[in-house]
Amino acid sequence: MQLTRIAQTCMLTLFGALAGHAGADTLEGARTHIAEQAKALEPELLETRRDLHAHPELGNTEKRTSELVAKQLRAMGLEVKTGVARTGVVAILKGALPGPTVALRADMDALPVKEVSDLPFASKAKGTYLGKEVDVMHACGHDAHTAILLSAAKILTGMRDTLPGTVVFYFQPAEEGPSDFIPDGKNTWGAKMMIEEGVMKSPKPDAVFGLHVWAGVPAGRIAYRAGPNLASSDDLRIKILGKQTHAGRPWDGIDPITVGAQTIVGLQTVVSRRTDISSYPSVVSIGTINGGTRYNIIPESVDMSGTIRSYDYGIRQKLHADVRQTVEKIAESGGAKAEVTIIEKYDPTINDPALTEKMLPTLRWAAKDDVVQGPLVGGAEDFSFYAKEAPGLFVFLGITPKDQDMSKAAPNHNPGFFVDEAALVVGVRTLASLATDYLYGNAKP
């Protein structure tokens, strides 16, 4: 009986420390542990990152990467599930004490880019992209993301006995898109497919966190933004149907090339004259035009493709309607017909304002106060789908050497993309402390 009372007293004391904001001692102790372990694990972190960098894999083909990830997670004693969304890996860490659930996410795929560097671990890998052999490179830093999350998982696993709650680790494939099929609006991949397969249902996270390394930002600096952060990304595909004829007798046919040119010009008015950009900007761009076989033949049709970007769901849907109307009416005015297909790929990534404000002190600690508010990013991220299911926070980690001209840094997706590895330990501190600060800050007795 006496032992039981002592045990109850100890538990009440511990839970009292975890209540509210967990108590300064608990929080500071966790941060001290994270800082020490992140530094101690740095050699292992870099070894993993370099191994992944030398062996990149395209979206939906990350077999070697997922095997490496699963092996390391199992060695930590975590509950591991593989084959999620084809090649994804999910691991669950259950703390010894009751509490909320947080999810941490890293993407694993590379890009069809040929690396230009003299690094000893530079990629020489080949892969198959839409049926063609291509060079493959981690030109967006997903190798760094994977290595950072593995180190964070190892640190958090070492804190299991005092951890109030659960941490779920998402190692996701195909963030850059699938390499084995063209998106058609029906087949899913990456984050959306992970969610469809139930990763956010059991257990259901109360918050989800992620980061992305970014060129042109000093190494170790964290950039954040509350609310809309990255744009939505929708594929725009247009077919202009005319009537083939001799180019010397254009009146005998309907010229889809001329109509296509008018369409490109007309599409620019969708944003400049029909979209309210006083709150958020929008973009409609045409990236490809294909039509014709010979200089003196007006072709039967012209195909164009492009992208639509926005940061607001309402503006996004209005853009779609305006684009359709503009293309169809311009084609009609030229006697042609237009087929417009818009495929919604990624939603805008929106950081939960309350969560962002709450976790800002954590970001400042992790980056040693080198934290700035970032601009809207025109790129897209399928982290957006996780952030629709639970409050989310997605931040950027600078990886350009501090002594370099930031404006001249090779950007993400460039063959010369370079990661200053000194920044990666900041990424480890960031993900690990976002998890612990949230868990301790929301623990209840």
Coordinates of N, CA and C in Angstrom, one line a residue, residues 174-252:
A174 N 7.5 10.4 -53.8 CA 6.8 11.1 -54.9 C 6.3 12.5 -54.6
E175 N 7.0 13.2 -53.8 CA 6.5 14.6 -53.6 C 6.6 15.4 -54.8
E176 N 7.7 15.1 -55.6 CA 7.9 15.9 -56.9 C 6.9 15.4 -58.0
G177 N 6.1 14.3 -57.6 CA 5.2 13.8 -58.6 C 5.7 12.4 -59.0
P178 N 4.8 11.6 -59.6 CA 5.2 10.2 -60.0 C 6.1 10.3 -61.3
S179 N 7.0 9.3 -61.3 CA 7.9 9.1 -62.5 C 7.4 8.1 -63.4
D180 N 6.3 7.4 -63.0 CA 5.8 6.2 -63.8 C 4.5 6.5 -64.5
F181 N 3.9 7.7 -64.3 CA 2.7 8.0 -65.1 C 2.5 9.5 -65.1
I182 N 1.7 10.0 -66.0 CA 1.4 11.4 -66.1 C 0.1 11.6 -65.3
P183 N 0.1 12.6 -64.4 CA -1.1 12.8 -63.6 C -2.3 13.1 -64.5
D184 N -3.4 12.4 -64.2 CA -4.7 12.6 -65.0 C -5.9 13.0 -64.2
G185 N -5.7 13.3 -62.9 CA -6.8 13.7 -62.1 C -7.5 12.5 -61.4
K186 N -7.0 11.3 -61.8 CA -7.7 10.1 -61.2 C -6.7 9.3 -60.3
N187 N -5.5 9.1 -60.8 CA -4.5 8.4 -60.0 C -3.9 9.3 -59.0
T188 N -3.6 8.8 -57.8 CA -3.0 9.7 -56.8 C -1.6 9.2 -56.5
W189 N -0.8 10.0 -55.7 CA 0.5 9.6 -55.4 C 0.9 10.4 -54.2
G190 N 2.1 10.2 -53.6 CA 2.7 11.0 -52.6 C 1.8 11.2 -51.4
A191 N 1.8 12.4 -50.8 CA 1.0 12.7 -49.6 C -0.4 12.3 -49.7
K192 N -1.0 12.7 -50.8 CA -2.5 12.4 -51.0 C -2.8 10.9 -50.9
M193 N -1.9 10.1 -51.5 CA -2.1 8.7 -51.4 C -1.8 8.1 -50.0
M194 N -0.8 8.7 -49.3 CA -0.5 8.3 -48.0 C -1.8 8.5 -47.1
I195 N -2.4 9.7 -47.3 CA -3.6 10.0 -46.5 C -4.8 9.1 -46.9
E196 N -4.9 8.8 -48.2 CA -6.0 7.9 -48.6 C -5.8 6.5 -48.0
E197 N -4.6 6.1 -47.7 CA -4.3 4.8 -47.1 C -4.3 4.8 -45.6
G198 N -4.7 6.0 -45.0 CA -5.1 6.0 -43.6 C -4.0 6.4 -42.7
V199 N -2.9 7.0 -43.1 CA -1.8 7.3 -42.2 C -2.1 8.4 -41.2
M200 N -3.2 9.2 -41.5 CA -3.5 10.2 -40.5 C -4.8 9.9 -39.7
K201 N -5.2 8.6 -39.8 CA -6.3 8.2 -39.0 C -5.9 7.4 -37.8
S202 N -4.9 6.6 -37.9 CA -4.5 5.7 -36.8 C -3.0 5.6 -36.6
P203 N -2.4 6.5 -35.8 CA -3.1 7.5 -34.9 C -3.3 8.8 -35.7
K204 N -4.3 9.5 -35.2 CA -4.6 10.8 -35.8 C -3.8 11.9 -35.1
P205 N -3.0 12.6 -35.9 CA -2.1 13.7 -35.3 C -2.9 14.9 -34.9
D206 N -2.5 15.5 -33.8 CA -3.1 16.8 -33.4 C -2.4 18.0 -34.1
A207 N -1.2 17.7 -34.6 CA -0.4 18.7 -35.4 C 0.6 18.0 -36.3
V208 N 0.9 18.6 -37.4 CA 1.9 18.0 -38.3 C 2.9 19.0 -38.7
F209 N 4.2 18.6 -38.7 CA 5.3 19.5 -39.0 C 6.2 19.0 -40.1
G210 N 6.8 19.9 -40.9 CA 7.7 19.6 -41.9 C 8.6 20.7 -42.2
L211 N 9.7 20.4 -42.9 CA 10.6 21.5 -43.3 C 11.2 21.2 -44.7
H212 N 11.7 22.2 -45.3 CA 12.3 22.1 -46.7 C 13.6 22.9 -46.7
V213 N 14.7 22.3 -47.2 CA 15.9 23.0 -47.4 C 15.7 24.0 -48.6
W214 N 16.4 25.1 -48.5 CA 16.1 26.1 -49.5 C 17.4 26.9 -49.9
A215 N 17.7 27.0 -51.2 CA 18.9 27.7 -51.6 C 18.6 29.2 -51.6
G216 N 19.6 30.0 -51.5 CA 19.5 31.4 -51.5 C 19.1 32.0 -50.1
V217 N 19.1 31.1 -49.1 CA 18.9 31.5 -47.7 C 20.1 31.1 -46.9
P218 N 20.7 31.9 -46.1 CA 21.9 31.6 -45.4 C 21.8 30.3 -44.6
A219 N 22.8 29.5 -44.6 CA 22.8 28.2 -43.9 C 22.4 28.3 -42.5
G220 N 21.4 27.5 -42.0 CA 21.0 27.5 -40.7 C 19.9 28.5 -40.3
R221 N 19.5 29.3 -41.2 CA 18.4 30.3 -41.0 C 17.1 29.6 -41.3
I222 N 16.1 29.9 -40.5 CA 14.8 29.3 -40.7 C 13.8 30.5 -41.2
A223 N 13.1 30.2 -42.3 CA 12.1 31.2 -42.7 C 10.7 30.5 -42.6
Y224 N 9.8 31.3 -42.0 CA 8.5 30.8 -41.8 C 7.5 31.8 -42.3
R225 N 6.2 31.4 -42.4 CA 5.2 32.3 -42.8 C 3.8 31.7 -42.3
A226 N 3.1 32.5 -41.5 CA 1.8 32.1 -41.1 C 0.8 32.2 -42.3
G227 N -0.2 31.3 -42.3 CA -1.2 31.4 -43.3 C -0.7 30.8 -44.6
P228 N -1.2 31.2 -45.8 CA -0.7 30.7 -47.1 C 0.8 30.8 -47.2
N229 N 1.5 29.8 -47.6 CA 2.9 29.7 -47.6 C 3.4 29.4 -49.0
L230 N 2.9 28.3 -49.6 CA 3.3 27.9 -50.9 C 2.0 27.8 -51.8
A231 N 2.1 27.9 -53.1 CA 1.0 28.0 -54.0 C 0.4 26.6 -54.3
S232 N -0.9 26.7 -54.7 CA -1.4 25.5 -55.3 C -0.8 25.2 -56.7
S233 N -0.9 24.0 -57.2 CA -0.3 23.7 -58.5 C -1.4 22.9 -59.3
D234 N -1.8 23.5 -60.4 CA -2.8 22.8 -61.3 C -2.3 22.8 -62.7
D235 N -2.4 21.6 -63.3 CA -1.9 21.4 -64.7 C -3.0 22.0 -65.6
L236 N -2.6 22.8 -66.6 CA -3.5 23.3 -67.6 C -3.1 22.7 -69.0
R237 N -4.1 22.0 -69.6 CA -3.9 21.4 -70.9 C -4.9 21.9 -71.9
I238 N -4.5 22.4 -73.0 CA -5.4 23.0 -74.0 C -5.1 22.4 -75.4
K239 N -6.2 22.0 -76.0 CA -6.1 21.6 -77.4 C -7.0 22.5 -78.3
I240 N -6.4 23.2 -79.2 CA -7.1 24.0 -80.2 C -7.3 23.2 -81.4
L241 N -8.6 23.0 -81.8 CA -9.0 22.2 -83.0 C -9.4 23.1 -84.1
G242 N -8.6 23.1 -85.2 CA -8.9 23.9 -86.4 C -9.2 23.0 -87.6
K243 N -8.8 23.5 -88.7 CA -9.0 22.7 -90.0 C -7.8 22.8 -90.8
Q244 N -7.2 21.7 -91.1 CA -5.9 21.7 -91.9 C -6.1 22.1 -93.3
T245 N -5.1 22.9 -93.8 CA -5.1 23.4 -95.2 C -3.7 23.8 -95.6
H246 N -3.6 24.2 -96.8 CA -2.3 24.7 -97.4 C -2.1 26.1 -96.8
A247 N -0.8 26.3 -96.3 CA -0.5 27.6 -95.7 C -0.6 28.8 -96.7
G248 N -0.6 28.5 -98.0 CA -0.8 29.5 -99.0 C -2.3 29.9 -99.2
R249 N -3.2 29.0 -98.7 CA -4.6 29.3 -98.8 C -5.3 29.1 -97.4
P250 N -4.9 30.0 -96.5 CA -5.4 29.9 -95.1 C -6.9 30.0 -95.0
W251 N -7.6 30.7 -96.0 CA -9.0 30.8 -95.9 C -9.8 29.5 -96.2
D252 N -9.1 28.5 -96.7 CA -9.7 27.2 -96.9 C -9.8 26.4 -95.6

